[in-house]
Tab-separated table of C-alpha atoms in Angstrom:
chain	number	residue	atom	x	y	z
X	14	UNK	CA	-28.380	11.079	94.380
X	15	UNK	CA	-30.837	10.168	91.602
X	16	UNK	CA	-29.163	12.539	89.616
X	17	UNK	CA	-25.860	11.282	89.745
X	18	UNK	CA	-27.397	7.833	89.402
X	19	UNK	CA	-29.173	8.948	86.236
X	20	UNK	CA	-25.744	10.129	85.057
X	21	UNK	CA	-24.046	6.920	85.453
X	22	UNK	CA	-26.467	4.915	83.025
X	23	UNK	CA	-26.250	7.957	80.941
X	24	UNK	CA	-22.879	7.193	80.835
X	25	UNK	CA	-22.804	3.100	80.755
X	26	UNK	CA	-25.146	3.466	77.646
X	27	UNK	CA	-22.913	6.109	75.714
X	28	UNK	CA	-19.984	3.152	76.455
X	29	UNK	CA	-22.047	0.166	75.042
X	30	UNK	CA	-22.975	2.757	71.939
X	31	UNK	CA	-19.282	3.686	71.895
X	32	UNK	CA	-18.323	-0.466	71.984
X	33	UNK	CA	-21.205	-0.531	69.077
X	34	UNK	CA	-19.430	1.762	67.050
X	35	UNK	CA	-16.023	0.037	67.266
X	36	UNK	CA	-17.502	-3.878	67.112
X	37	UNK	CA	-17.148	-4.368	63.649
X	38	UNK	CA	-13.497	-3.492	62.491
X	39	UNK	CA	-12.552	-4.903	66.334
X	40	UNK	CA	-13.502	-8.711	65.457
X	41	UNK	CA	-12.656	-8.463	61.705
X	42	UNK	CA	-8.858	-7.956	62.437
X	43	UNK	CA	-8.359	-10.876	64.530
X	44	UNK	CA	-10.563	-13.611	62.587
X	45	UNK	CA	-8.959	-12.047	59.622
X	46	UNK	CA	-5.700	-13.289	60.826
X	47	UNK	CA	-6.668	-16.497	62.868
X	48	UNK	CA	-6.616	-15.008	66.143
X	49	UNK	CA	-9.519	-15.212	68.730
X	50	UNK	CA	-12.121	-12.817	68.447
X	51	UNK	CA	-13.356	-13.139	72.285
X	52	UNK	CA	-9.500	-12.440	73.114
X	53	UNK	CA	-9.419	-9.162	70.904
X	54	UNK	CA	-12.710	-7.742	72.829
X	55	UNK	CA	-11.114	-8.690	76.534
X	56	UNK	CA	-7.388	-7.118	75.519
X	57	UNK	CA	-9.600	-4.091	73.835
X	58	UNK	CA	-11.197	-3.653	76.957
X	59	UNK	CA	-7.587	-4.191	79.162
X	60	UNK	CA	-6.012	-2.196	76.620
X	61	UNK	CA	-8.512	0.881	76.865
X	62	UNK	CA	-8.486	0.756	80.682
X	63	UNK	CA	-4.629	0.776	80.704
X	64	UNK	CA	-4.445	3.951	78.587
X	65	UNK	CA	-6.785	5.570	80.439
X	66	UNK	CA	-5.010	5.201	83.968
X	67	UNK	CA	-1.884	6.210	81.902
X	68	UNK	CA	-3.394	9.246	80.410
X	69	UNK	CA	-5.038	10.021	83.981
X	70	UNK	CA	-8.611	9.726	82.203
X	71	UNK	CA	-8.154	12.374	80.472
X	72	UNK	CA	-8.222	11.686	76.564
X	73	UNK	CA	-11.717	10.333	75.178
X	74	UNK	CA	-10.792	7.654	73.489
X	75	UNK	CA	-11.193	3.700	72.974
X	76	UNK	CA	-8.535	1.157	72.030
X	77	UNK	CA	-8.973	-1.940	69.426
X	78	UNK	CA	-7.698	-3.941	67.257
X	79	UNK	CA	-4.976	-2.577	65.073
X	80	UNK	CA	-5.478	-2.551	60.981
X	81	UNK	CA	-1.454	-1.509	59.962
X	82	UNK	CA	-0.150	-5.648	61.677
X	83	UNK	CA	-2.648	-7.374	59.629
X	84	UNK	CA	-0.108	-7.916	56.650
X	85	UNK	CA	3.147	-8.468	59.326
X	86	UNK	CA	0.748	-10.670	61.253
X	87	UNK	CA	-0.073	-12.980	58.735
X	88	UNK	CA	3.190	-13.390	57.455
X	89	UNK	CA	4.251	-13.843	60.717
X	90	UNK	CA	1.621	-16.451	62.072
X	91	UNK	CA	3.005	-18.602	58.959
X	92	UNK	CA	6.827	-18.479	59.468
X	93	UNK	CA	6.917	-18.648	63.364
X	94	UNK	CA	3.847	-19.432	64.220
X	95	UNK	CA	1.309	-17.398	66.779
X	96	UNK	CA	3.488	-16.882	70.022
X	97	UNK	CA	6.422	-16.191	68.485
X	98	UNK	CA	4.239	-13.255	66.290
X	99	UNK	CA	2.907	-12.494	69.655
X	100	UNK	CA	6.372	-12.573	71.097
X	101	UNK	CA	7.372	-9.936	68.011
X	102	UNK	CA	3.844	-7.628	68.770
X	103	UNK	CA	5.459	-7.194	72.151
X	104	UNK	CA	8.399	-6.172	71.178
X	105	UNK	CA	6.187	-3.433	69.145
X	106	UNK	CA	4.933	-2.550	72.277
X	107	UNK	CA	7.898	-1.535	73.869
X	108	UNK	CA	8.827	0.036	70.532
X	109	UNK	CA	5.799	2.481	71.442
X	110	UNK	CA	7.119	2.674	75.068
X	111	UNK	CA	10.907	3.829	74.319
X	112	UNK	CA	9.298	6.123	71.318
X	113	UNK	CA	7.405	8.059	74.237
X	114	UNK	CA	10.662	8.133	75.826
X	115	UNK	CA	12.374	9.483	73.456
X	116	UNK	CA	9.085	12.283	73.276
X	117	UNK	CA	9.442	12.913	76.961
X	118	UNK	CA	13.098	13.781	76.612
X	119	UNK	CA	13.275	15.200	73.288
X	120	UNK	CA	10.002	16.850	73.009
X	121	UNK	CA	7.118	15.841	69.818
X	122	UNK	CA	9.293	17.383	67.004
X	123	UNK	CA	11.718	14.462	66.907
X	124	UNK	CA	8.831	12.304	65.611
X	125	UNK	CA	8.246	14.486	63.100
X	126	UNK	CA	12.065	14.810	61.988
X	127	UNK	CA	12.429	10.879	62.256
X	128	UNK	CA	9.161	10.605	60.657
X	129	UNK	CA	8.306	13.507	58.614
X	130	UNK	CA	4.802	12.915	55.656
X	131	UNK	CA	7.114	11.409	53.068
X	132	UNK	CA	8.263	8.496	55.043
X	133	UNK	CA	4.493	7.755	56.797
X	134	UNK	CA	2.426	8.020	53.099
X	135	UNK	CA	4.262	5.119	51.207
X	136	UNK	CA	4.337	2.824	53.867
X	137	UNK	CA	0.546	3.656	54.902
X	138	UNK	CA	0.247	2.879	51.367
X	139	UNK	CA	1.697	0.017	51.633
X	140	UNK	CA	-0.148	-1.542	54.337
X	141	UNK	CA	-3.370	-1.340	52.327
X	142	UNK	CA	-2.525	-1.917	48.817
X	143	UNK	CA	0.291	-5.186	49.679
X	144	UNK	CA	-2.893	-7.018	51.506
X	145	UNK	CA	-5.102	-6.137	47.638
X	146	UNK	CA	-4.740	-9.719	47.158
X	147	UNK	CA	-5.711	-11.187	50.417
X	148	UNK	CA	-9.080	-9.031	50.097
X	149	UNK	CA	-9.757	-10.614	46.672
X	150	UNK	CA	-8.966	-14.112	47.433
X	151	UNK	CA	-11.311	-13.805	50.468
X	152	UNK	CA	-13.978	-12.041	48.112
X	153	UNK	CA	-13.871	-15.073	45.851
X	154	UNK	CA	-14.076	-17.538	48.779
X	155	UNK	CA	-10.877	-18.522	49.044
X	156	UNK	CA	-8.510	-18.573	51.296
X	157	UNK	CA	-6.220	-15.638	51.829
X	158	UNK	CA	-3.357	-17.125	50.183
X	159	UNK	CA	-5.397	-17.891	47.383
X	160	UNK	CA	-4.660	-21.958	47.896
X	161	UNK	CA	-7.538	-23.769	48.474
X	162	UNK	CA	-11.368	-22.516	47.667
X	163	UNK	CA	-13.507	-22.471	50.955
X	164	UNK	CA	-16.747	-21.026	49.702
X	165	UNK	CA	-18.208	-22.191	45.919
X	166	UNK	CA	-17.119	-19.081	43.710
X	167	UNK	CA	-20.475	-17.955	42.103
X	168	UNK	CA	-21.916	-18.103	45.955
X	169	UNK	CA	-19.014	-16.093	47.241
X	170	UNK	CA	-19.369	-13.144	44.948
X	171	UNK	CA	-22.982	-12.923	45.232
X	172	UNK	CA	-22.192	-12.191	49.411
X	173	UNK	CA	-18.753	-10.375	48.898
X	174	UNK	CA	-20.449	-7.858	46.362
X	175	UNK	CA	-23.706	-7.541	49.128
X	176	UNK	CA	-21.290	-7.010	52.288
X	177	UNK	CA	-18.774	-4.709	50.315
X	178	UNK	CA	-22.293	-2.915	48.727
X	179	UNK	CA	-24.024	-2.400	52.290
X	180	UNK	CA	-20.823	-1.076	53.481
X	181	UNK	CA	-20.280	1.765	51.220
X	182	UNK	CA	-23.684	2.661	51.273
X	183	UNK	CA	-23.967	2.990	54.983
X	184	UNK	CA	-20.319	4.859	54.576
X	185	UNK	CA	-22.380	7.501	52.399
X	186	UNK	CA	-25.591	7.575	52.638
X	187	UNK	CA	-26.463	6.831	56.175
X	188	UNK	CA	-27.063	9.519	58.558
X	189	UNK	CA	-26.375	10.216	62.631
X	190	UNK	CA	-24.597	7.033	64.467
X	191	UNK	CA	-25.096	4.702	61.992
X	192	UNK	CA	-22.688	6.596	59.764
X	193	UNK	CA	-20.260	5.384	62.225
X	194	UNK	CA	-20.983	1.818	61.519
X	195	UNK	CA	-20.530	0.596	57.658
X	196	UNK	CA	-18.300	-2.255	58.979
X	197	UNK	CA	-20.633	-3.559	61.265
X	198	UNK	CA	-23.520	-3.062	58.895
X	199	UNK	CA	-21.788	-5.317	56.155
X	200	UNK	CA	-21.076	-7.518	58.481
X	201	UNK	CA	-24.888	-8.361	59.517
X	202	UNK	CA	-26.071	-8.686	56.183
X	203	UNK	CA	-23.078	-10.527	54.586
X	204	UNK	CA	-23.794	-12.774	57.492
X	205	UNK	CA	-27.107	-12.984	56.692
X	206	UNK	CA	-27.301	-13.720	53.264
X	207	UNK	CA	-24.740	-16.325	53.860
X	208	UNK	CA	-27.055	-18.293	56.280
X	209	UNK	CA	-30.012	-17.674	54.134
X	210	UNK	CA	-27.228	-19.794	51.268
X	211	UNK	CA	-26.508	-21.843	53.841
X	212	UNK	CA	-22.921	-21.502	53.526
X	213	UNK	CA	-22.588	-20.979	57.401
X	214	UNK	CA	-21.583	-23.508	59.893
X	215	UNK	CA	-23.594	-23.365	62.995
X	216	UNK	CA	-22.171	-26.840	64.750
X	217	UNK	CA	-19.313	-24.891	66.492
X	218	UNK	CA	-22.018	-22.761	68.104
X	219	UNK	CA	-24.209	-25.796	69.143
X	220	UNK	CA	-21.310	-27.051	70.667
X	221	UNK	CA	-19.984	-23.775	72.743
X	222	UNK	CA	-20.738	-23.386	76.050
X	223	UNK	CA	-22.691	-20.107	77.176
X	224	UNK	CA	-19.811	-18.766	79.460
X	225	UNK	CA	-16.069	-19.829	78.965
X	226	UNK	CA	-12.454	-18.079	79.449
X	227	UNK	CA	-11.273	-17.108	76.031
X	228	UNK	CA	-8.494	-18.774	74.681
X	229	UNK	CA	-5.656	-16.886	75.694
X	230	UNK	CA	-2.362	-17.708	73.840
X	231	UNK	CA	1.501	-16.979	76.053
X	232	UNK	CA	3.821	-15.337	73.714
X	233	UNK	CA	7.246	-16.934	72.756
X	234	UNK	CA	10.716	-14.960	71.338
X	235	UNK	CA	12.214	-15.675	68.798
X	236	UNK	CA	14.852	-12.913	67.533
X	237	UNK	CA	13.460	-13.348	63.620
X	238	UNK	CA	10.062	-12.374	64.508
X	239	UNK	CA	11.195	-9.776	66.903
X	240	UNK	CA	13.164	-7.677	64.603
X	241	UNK	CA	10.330	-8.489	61.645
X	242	UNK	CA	7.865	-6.901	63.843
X	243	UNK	CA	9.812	-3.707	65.745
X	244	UNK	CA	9.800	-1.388	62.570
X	245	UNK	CA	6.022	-2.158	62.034
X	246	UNK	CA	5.133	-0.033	64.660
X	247	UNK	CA	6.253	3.129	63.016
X	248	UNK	CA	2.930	3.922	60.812
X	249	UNK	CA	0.976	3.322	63.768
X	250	UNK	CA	2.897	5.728	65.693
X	251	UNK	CA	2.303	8.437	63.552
X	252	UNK	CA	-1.482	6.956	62.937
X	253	UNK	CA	-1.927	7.370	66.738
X	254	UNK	CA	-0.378	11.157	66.901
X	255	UNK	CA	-2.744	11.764	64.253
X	256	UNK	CA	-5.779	10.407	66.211
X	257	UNK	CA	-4.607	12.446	69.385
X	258	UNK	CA	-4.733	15.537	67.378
X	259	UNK	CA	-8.093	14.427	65.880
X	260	UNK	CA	-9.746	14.058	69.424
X	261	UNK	CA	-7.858	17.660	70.163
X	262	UNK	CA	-9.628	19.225	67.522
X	263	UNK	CA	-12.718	17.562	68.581
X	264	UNK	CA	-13.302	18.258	72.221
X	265	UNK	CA	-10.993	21.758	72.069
X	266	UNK	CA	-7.859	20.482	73.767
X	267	UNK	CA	-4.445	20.173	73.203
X	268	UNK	CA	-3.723	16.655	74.660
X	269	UNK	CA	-0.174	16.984	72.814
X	270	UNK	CA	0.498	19.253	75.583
X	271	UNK	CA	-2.010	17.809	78.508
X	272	UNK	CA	-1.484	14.800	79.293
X	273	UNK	CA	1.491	14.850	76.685
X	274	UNK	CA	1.742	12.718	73.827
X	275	UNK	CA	4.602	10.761	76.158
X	276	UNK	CA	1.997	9.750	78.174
X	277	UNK	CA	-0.812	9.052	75.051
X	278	UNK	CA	2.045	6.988	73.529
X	279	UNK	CA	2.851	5.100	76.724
X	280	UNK	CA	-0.553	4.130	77.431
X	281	UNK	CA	-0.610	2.445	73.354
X	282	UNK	CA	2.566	0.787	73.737
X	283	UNK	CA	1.795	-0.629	77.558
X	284	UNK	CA	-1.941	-1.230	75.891
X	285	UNK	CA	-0.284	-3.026	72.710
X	286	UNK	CA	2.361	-5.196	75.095
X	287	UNK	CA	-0.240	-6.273	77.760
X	288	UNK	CA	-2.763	-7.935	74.158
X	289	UNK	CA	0.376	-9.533	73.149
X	290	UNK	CA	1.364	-11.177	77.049
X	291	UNK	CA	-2.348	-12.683	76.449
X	292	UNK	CA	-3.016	-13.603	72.619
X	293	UNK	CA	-4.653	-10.891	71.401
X	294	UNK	CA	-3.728	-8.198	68.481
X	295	UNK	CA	-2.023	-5.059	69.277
X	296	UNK	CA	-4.138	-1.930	69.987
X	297	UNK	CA	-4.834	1.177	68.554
X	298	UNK	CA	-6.987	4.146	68.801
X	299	UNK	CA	-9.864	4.148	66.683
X	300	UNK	CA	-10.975	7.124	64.688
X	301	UNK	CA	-14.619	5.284	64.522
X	302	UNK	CA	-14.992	6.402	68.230
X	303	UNK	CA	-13.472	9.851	67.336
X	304	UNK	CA	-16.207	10.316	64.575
X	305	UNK	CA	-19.001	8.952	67.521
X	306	UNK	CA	-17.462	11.520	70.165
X	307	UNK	CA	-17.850	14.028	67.565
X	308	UNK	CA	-21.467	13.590	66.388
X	309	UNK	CA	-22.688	12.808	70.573
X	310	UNK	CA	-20.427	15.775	71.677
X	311	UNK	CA	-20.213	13.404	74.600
X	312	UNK	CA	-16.338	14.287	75.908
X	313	UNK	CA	-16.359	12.174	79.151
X	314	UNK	CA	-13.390	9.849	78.979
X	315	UNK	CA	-15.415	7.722	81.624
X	316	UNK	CA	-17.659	6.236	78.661
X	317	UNK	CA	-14.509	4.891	77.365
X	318	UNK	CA	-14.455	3.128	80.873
X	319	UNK	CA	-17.358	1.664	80.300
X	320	UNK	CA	-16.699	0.578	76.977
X	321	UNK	CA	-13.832	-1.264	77.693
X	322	UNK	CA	-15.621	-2.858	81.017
X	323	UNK	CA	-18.845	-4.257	78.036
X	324	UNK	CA	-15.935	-5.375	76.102
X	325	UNK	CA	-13.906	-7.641	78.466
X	326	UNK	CA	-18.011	-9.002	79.855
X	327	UNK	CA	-18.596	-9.950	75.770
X	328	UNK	CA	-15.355	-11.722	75.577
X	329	UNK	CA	-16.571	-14.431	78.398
X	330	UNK	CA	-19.832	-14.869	76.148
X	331	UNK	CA	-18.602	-18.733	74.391
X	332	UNK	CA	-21.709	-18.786	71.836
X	333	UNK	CA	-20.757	-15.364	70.877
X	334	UNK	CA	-17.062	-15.804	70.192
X	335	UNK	CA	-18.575	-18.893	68.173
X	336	UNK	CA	-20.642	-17.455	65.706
X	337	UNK	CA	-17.632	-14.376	65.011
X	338	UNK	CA	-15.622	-17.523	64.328
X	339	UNK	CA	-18.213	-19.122	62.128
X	340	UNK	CA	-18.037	-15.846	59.458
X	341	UNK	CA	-17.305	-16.996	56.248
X	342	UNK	CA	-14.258	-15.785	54.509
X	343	UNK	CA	-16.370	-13.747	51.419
X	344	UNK	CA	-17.913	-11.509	54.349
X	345	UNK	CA	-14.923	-10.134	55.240
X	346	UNK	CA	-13.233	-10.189	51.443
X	347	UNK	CA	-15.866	-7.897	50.534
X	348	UNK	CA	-15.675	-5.600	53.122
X	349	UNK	CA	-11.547	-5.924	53.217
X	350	UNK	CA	-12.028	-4.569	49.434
X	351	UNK	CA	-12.904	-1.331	50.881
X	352	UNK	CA	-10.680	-1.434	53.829
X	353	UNK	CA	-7.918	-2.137	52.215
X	354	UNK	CA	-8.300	0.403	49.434
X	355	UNK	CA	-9.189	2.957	52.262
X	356	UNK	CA	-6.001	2.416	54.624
X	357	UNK	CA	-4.055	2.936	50.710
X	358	UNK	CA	-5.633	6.357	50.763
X	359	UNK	CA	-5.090	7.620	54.368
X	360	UNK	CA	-1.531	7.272	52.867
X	361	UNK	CA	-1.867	9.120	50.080
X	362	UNK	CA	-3.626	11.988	51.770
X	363	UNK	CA	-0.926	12.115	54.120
X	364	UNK	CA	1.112	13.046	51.452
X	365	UNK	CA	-1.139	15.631	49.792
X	366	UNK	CA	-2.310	17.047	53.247
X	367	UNK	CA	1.282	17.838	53.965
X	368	UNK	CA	1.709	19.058	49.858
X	369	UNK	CA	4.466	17.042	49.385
X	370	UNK	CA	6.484	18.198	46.911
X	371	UNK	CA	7.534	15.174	44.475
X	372	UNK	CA	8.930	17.003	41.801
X	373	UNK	CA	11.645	17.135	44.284
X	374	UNK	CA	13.583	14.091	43.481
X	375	UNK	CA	14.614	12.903	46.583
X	376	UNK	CA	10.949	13.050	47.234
X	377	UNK	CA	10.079	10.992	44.723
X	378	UNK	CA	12.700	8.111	44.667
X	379	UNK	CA	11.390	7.771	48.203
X	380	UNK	CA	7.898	7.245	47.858
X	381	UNK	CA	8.869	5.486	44.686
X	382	UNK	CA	11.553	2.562	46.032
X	383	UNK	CA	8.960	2.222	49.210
X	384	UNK	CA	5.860	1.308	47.126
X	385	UNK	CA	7.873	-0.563	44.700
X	386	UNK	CA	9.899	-2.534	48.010
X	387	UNK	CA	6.436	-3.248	49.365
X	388	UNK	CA	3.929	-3.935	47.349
X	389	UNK	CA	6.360	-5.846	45.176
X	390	UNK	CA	7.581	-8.219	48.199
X	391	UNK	CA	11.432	-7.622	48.376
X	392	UNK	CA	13.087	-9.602	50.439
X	393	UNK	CA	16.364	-8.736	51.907
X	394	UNK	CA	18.121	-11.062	54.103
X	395	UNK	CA	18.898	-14.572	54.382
X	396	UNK	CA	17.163	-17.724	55.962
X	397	UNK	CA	17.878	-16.457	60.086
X	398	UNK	CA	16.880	-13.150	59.778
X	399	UNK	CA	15.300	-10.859	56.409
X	400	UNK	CA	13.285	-7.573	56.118
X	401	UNK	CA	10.086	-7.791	53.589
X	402	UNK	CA	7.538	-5.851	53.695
X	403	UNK	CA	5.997	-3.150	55.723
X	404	UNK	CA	9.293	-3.645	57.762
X	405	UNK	CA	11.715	-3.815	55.116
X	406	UNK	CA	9.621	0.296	53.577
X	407	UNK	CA	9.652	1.746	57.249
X	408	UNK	CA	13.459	0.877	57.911
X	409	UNK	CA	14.329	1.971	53.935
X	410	UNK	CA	12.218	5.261	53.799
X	411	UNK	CA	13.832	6.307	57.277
X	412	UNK	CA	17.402	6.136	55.864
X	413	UNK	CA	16.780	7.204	52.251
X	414	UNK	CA	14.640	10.446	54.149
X	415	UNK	CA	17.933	10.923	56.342
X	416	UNK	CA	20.358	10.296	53.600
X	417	UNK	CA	19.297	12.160	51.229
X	418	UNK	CA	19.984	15.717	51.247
X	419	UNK	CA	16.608	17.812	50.965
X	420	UNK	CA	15.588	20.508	49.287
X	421	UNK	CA	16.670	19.468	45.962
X	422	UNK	CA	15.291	22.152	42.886
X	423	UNK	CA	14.716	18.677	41.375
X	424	UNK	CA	11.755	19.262	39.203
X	425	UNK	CA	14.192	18.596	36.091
X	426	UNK	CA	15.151	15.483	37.608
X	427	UNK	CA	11.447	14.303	38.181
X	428	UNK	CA	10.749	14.905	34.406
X	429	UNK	CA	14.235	12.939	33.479
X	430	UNK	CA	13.250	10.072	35.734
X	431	UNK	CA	9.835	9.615	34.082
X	432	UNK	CA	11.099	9.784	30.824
């Protein structure tokens, strides 16, 4: 009995260090895009248990806040408004849910044929490089938009340039766990040195109660927001196959094939609806926690459990949602610098991981139109309904990939289009 017992808070503290690990990119997506943190911890935590009865506990891994709907989000949150965005991130959900579907009856190599490396790259790109300005703004303490100056500019930069400095060199130089934790880390001391400048605002946490239900939001529908928000799902998709395989490598199993990537995707897109029903952002699964499961070798999906139970307890902590809320905007514009710029390479690796080829025209004129489309801000469409964005690449990419025929000896063409 004491040995099982010993076991258990084994495994409760290997949760809280796997919640640890996650914390900082977590909070920074939803205060990055208005939404409240103490609702992204409690849907985390839902979200995590969810895909873990769905996957039969069998996959090690922990669900958060999701990095590709930051861009959509905010766009979103300004057109419509917060439920109908939330209204839209459901749809997304159920996106997830037919795509596992459509796995379950097809098997995994229609994902790949819908959404093969030269469709997933660009628009990966996209999502980091279209939200370059938003980082910036944020770094020079204004608001995202760039329309009204919160923090005093020389100020700003002096804690931007600290929190974006701690965070790559925790990313490189840190060893063990803390590796695992450059966000958090620039968090603390952007914090930090923005209290000792006494640019933070400590009256909303005088005035928070200790305990308190978050502030859960009911979604709306509107058809605009919907069908802005459906084709955002697609580089998460693929982001989350690519996770499942990166936990597969980890622990030495093939969770494509056990539980299924049907049920791995069902458990996201039920995990990503049930945030939404509530007010929070739509979940993901975090390669943070992947890189923590490696360096513990700890493979028990239970930790996950416990995780996700520390999660939804922080959420009910008032003071604490209060001072995640009280973050000035140059802490997270210096650490969105990096973030940003990183998500822009996972795209571009994709595409050099998978070699590529774009000498091959058709290759190139569809990374090409996508990065042009997106980070340029096309809009196609009309007042009642228009594609922009990370939308407007997925749904172009897919039908240029299917249109065009492939394997094109096009390395001619390349040269003739460059010149």
């Amino acid at each position: 009995m004491q040995g099982v017992e010993t076991t258990g808070w084994r495994t409760a503290l290997a949760g809280s260090q796997m919640l640890f690990v996650a914390f900082g990119a977590l909070v920074l997506m939803p205060l990055i895009t208005g939404m409240d943190p103490s609702v992204a911890l409690f849907t985390a935590g839902i979200g995590t248990l969810i895909f873990q009865f769905t996957t039969q506990r069998q996959v090690p891994v922990f669900l958060a806040s999701s990095f590709a709907f930051i861009a959509p989000i905010l766009y979103s949150n300004q057109t419509w408004g917060l439920p109908a965005t939330l209204g839209g991130l459901l749809a997304a959900g159920i996106m997830y849910i037919l795509l596992s579907l459509i796995v379950r009856l097809r098997g995994p190599g229609f994902i790949q044929h819908l959404l093969p490396p030269v469709v997933v790259g660009p628009v990966i790109m996209v999502i980091g490089l279209g939200l370059a300005s938003v980082a910036v703004n944020m770094a020079m303490g204004k608001a995202g938009d760039g329309s009204v100056q919160l923090v005093e500019y020389s100020t700003a930069i002096i804690i931007s340039m600290s929190a974006l400095a701690t965070t790559i060199l925790v990313a490189v130089f840190a060893k063990g766990i803390f590796r695992l934790i450059p966000i958090l880390a620039g968090v603390l001391v952007g914090y930090g040195l923005s209290w000792l400048l006494g640019v933070v605002d400590f009256s909303v946490v005088d005035q928070a109660e200790w305990m308190a239900v978050p502030g859960f939001v009911t979604p709306e529908f509107k058809l605009a927001a919907i069908l802005f928000m459906i084709p955002v799902a697609i580089a998460p998709a693929i982001e989350h196959i690519g996770d499942v395989l990166a936990i597969g490598s980890v622990t030495g199993k093939d969770y494509i094939r056990k539980p299924g990537l049907q049920r791995t995707l069902l458990g996201d897109g039920l995990a990503t609806s049930a945030a939404a029903c509530l007010g929070g952002p739509p979940n993901t699964t975090y390669s943070e926690v992947t890189g923590a499961v490696m360096l513990t070798r700890n493979f028990n999906p239970n930790v996950m459990i416990w995780a996700a139970f520390f999660a939804i307890g922080l959420a009910f902590v008032d003071k604490f949602g209060a001072v995640l809320l009280s973050m000035p905007v140059p802490v997270m514009g210096g650490i969105l610098c990096l973030l940003f710029g990183s998500i822009a390479v996972v795209g571009m690796n994709t595409l050099i991981r998978h070699q590529v080829d774009l000498s091959q025209a058709r290759n190139l004129c569809i990374v090409s139109v996508t990065l042009v489309f997106g980070i340029g801000g096309l809009v196609i469409g009309n007042d009642s309904f228009s594609l922009q964005g990370i939308s407007l690449c997925g749904v172009v990419a897919i039908i240029l990939n299917l249109v065009l025929p492939k394997g094109t000896p096009a390395a001619a063409n390349a040269d003739h289009l460059g010149e």
